CSV table of C-alpha atoms in Angstrom, one decimal:
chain,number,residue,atom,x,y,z
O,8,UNK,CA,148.3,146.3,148.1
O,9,UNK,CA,145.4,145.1,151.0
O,10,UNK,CA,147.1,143.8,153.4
O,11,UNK,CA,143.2,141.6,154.1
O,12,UNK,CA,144.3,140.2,150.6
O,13,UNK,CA,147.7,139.3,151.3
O,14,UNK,CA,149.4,135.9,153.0
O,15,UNK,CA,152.8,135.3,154.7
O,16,UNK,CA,154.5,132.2,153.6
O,17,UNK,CA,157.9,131.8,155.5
O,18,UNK,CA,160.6,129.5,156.8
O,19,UNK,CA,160.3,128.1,160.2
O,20,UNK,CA,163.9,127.5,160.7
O,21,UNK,CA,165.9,129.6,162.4
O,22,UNK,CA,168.9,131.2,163.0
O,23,UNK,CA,169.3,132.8,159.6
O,24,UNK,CA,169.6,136.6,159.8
O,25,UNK,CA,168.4,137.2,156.4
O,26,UNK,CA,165.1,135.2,157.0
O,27,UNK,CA,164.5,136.2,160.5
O,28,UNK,CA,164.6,139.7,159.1
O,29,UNK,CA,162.0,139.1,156.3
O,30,UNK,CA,159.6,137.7,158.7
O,31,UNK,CA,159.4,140.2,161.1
O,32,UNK,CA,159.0,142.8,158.2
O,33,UNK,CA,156.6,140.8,157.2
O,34,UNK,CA,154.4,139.7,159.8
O,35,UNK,CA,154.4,143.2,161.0
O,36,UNK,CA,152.9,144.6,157.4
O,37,UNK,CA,150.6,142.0,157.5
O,38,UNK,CA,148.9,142.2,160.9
O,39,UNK,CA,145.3,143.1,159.5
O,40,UNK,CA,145.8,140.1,157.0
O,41,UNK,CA,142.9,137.4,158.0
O,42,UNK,CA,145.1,134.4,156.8
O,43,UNK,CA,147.7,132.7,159.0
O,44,UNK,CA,151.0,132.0,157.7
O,45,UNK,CA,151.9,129.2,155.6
O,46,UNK,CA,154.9,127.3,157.4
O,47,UNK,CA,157.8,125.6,155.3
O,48,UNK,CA,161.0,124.0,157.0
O,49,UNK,CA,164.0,124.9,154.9
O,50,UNK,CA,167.1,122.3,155.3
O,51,UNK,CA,170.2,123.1,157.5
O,52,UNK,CA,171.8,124.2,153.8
O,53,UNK,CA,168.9,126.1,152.3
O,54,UNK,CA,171.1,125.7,149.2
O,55,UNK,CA,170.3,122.2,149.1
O,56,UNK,CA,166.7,121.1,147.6
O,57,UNK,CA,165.4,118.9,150.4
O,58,UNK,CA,161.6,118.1,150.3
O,59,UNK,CA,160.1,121.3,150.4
O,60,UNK,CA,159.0,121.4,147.1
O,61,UNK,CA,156.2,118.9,148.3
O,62,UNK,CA,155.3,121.1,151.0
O,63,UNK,CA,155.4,124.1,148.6
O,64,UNK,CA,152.6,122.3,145.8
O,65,UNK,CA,150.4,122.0,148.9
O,66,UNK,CA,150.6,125.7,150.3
O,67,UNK,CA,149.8,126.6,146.4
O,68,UNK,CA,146.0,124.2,147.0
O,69,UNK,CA,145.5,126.2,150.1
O,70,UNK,CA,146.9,129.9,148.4
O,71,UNK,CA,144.0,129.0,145.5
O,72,UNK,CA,141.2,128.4,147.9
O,73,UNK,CA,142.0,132.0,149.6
O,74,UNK,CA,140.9,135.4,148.7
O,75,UNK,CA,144.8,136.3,149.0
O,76,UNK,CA,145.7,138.1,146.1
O,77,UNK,CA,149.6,138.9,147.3
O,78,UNK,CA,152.1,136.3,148.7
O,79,UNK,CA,154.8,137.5,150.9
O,80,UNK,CA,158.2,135.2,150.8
O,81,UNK,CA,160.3,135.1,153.5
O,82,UNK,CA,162.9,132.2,152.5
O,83,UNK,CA,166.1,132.0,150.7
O,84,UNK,CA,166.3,131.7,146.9
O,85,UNK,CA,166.8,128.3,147.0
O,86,UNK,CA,162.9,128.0,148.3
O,87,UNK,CA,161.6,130.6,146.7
O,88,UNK,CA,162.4,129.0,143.2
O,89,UNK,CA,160.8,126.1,144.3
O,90,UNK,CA,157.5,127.7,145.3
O,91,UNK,CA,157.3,129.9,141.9
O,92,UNK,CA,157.6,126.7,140.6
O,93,UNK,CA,154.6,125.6,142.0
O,94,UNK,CA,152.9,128.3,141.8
O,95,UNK,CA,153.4,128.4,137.9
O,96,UNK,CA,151.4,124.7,137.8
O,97,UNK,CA,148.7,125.7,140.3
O,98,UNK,CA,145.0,124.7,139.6
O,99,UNK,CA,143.7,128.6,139.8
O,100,UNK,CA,146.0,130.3,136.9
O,101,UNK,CA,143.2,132.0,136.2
O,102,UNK,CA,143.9,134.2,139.2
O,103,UNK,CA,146.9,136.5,139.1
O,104,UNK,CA,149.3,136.6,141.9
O,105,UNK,CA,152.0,138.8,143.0
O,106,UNK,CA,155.4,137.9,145.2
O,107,UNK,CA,157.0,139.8,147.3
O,108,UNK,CA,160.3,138.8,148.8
O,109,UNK,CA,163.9,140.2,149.7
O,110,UNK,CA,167.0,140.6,147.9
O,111,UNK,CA,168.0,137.4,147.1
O,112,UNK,CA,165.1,137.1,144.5
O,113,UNK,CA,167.8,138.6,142.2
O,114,UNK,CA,169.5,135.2,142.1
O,115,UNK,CA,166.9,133.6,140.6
O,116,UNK,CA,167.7,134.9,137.1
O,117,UNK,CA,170.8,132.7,136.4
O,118,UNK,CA,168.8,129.6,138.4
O,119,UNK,CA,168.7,126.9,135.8
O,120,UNK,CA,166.2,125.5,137.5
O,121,UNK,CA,163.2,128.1,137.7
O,122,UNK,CA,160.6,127.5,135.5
O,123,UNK,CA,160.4,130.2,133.3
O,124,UNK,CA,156.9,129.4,132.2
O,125,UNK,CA,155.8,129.8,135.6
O,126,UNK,CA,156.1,134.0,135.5
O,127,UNK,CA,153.8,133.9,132.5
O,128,UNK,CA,150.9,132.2,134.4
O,129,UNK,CA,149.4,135.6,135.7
O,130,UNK,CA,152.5,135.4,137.9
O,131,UNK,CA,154.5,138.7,139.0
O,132,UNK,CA,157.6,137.9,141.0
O,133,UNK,CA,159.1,141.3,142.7
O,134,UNK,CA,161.7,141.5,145.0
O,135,UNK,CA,163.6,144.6,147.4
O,136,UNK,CA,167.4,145.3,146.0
O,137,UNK,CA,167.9,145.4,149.7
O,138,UNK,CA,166.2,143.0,152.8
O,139,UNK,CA,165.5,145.9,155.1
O,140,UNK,CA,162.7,146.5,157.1
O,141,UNK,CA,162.3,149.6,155.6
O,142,UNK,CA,161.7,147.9,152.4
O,143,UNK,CA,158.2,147.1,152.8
O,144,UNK,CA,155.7,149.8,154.9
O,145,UNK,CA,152.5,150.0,156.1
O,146,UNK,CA,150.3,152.5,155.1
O,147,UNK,CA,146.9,154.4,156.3
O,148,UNK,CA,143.8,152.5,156.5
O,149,UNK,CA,145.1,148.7,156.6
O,150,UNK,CA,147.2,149.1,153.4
O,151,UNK,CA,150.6,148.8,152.8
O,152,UNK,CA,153.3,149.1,150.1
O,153,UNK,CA,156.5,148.6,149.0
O,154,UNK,CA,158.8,151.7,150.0
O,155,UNK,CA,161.3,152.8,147.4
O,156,UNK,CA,164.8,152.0,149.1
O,157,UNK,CA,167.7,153.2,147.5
O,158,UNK,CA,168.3,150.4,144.7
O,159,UNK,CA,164.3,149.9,144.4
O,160,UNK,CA,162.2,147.1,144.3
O,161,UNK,CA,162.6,145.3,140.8
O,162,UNK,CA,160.5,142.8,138.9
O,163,UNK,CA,161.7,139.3,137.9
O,164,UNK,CA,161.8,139.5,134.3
O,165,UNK,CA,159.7,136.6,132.4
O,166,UNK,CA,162.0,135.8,129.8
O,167,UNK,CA,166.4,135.3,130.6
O,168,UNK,CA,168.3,137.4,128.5
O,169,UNK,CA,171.9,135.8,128.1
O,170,UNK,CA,174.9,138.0,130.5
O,171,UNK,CA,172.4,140.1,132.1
O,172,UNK,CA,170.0,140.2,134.6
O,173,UNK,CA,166.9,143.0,134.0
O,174,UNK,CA,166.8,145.4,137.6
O,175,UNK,CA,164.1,147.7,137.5
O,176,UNK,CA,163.9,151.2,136.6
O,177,UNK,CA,162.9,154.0,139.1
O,178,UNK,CA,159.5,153.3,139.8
O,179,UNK,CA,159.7,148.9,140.2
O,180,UNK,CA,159.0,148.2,136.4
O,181,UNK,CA,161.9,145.9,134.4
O,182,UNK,CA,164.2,148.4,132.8
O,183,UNK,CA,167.5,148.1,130.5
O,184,UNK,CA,170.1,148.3,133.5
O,185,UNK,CA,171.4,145.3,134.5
O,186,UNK,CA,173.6,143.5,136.9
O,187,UNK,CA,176.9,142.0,135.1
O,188,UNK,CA,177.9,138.3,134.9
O,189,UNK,CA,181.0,136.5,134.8
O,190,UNK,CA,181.9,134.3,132.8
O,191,UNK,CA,180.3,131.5,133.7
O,192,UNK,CA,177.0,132.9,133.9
O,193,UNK,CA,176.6,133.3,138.1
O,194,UNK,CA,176.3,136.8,138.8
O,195,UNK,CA,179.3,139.1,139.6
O,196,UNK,CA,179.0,140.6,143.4
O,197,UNK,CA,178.2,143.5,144.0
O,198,UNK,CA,180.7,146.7,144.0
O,199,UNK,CA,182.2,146.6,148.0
O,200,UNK,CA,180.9,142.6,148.6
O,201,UNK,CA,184.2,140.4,148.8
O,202,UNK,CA,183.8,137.8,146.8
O,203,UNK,CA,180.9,135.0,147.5
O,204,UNK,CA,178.9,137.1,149.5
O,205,UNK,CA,175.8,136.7,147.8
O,206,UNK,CA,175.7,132.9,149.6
O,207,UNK,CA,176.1,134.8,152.8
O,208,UNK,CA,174.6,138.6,152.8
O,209,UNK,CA,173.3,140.2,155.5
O,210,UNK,CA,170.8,142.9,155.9
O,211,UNK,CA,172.4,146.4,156.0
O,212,UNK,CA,171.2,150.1,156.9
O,213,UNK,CA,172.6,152.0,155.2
O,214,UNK,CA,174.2,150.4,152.7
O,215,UNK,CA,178.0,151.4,152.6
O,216,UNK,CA,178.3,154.5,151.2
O,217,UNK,CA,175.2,155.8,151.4
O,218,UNK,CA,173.8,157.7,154.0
């Protein structure tokens, strides 16, 4: 990935842990990137839609007339749905794109309401099993990439498969593992979570049990 072909887009609101962290990751892999970041305002509940989908189809006008190539996310799921969305009807899908985000990209696969369509538009949505730092590195000579942490950095499959949700395999490409759902369809925590505590995770290093 060149960073001088990549573009932050991230939440201006504050006081959220797991955003704050993904910004400074972020911003700090992206200090050679020529473009300034692209500014959203998520509401108090980021689980609620607000009006940030307008302000996302208008970042997607300004992402077409750039060189970017690479769009970093630093938002909740909530708004990162909505800005695949618009990203899937831009006016340059002749142009392939690439998303990089945290963790909670992993939610999207039992969102009703992400356009499925969208991640066949040249359109590559990948995401970090864990919103570290770590996760995403620079590298020598203005470049950076994502750093293998120790559940990987997976790919949002294009197409839902009914009571599973595709993780990647050990180099970042979809594989056949996948995370379990209940019965309802809304993914099952994770082994050690309590219960609920994907609405409410928080960036950990190292992850318990690991060292």
């Amino acid at each position: 990935m060149d960073a001088t072909k990549a573009l932050l887009v991230q939440d201006t609101r504050g006081g959220d842990h797991y955003t704050d962290t993904l910004k400074a990751a972020f911003a700090a892999t992206l200090k050679n990137s020529p473009h300034a970041p692209e500014l959203f305002t998520s509401p108090a509940d980021p689980n609620e839609e607000g009006t940030t989908a307008n302000t996302f189809r208008q970042i997607t006008h300004l992402i077409c007339d750039s060189r970017a190539e690479t769009v970093f996310f630093a938002g909740r799921h909530t708004q990162l749905r909505q800005f695949i969305n618009a990203l899937g009807a831009r006016g340059c899908t002749d142009r392939a794109f690439t998303v990089l985000t945290g963790d909670e990209g992993s939610y999207l696969g039992a969102d009703a309401k992400l356009d499925r369509k969208a991640l066949r538009s040249r359109l590559t949505v990948r995401y970090a099993a864990l919103a570290h730092p770590d996760a995403w590195v620079p590298a020598e000579g203005g470049r950076s990439r994502p750093r293998a942490v120790p559940h990987g950095v997976r790919d949002l499959p294009r197409r839902h498969h009914p009571g599973y949700e595709a993780a990647a395999g050990a180099h970042g490409r979809a594989g056949d593992r996948g995370v379990r759902r209940d019965g309802d369809g809304r993914p099952r925590d994770p082994p050690g979570h309590p219960a609920g505590a994907r609405h409410r995770r928080r960036p950990t290093w190292p992850p318990s049990g690991r060292r």
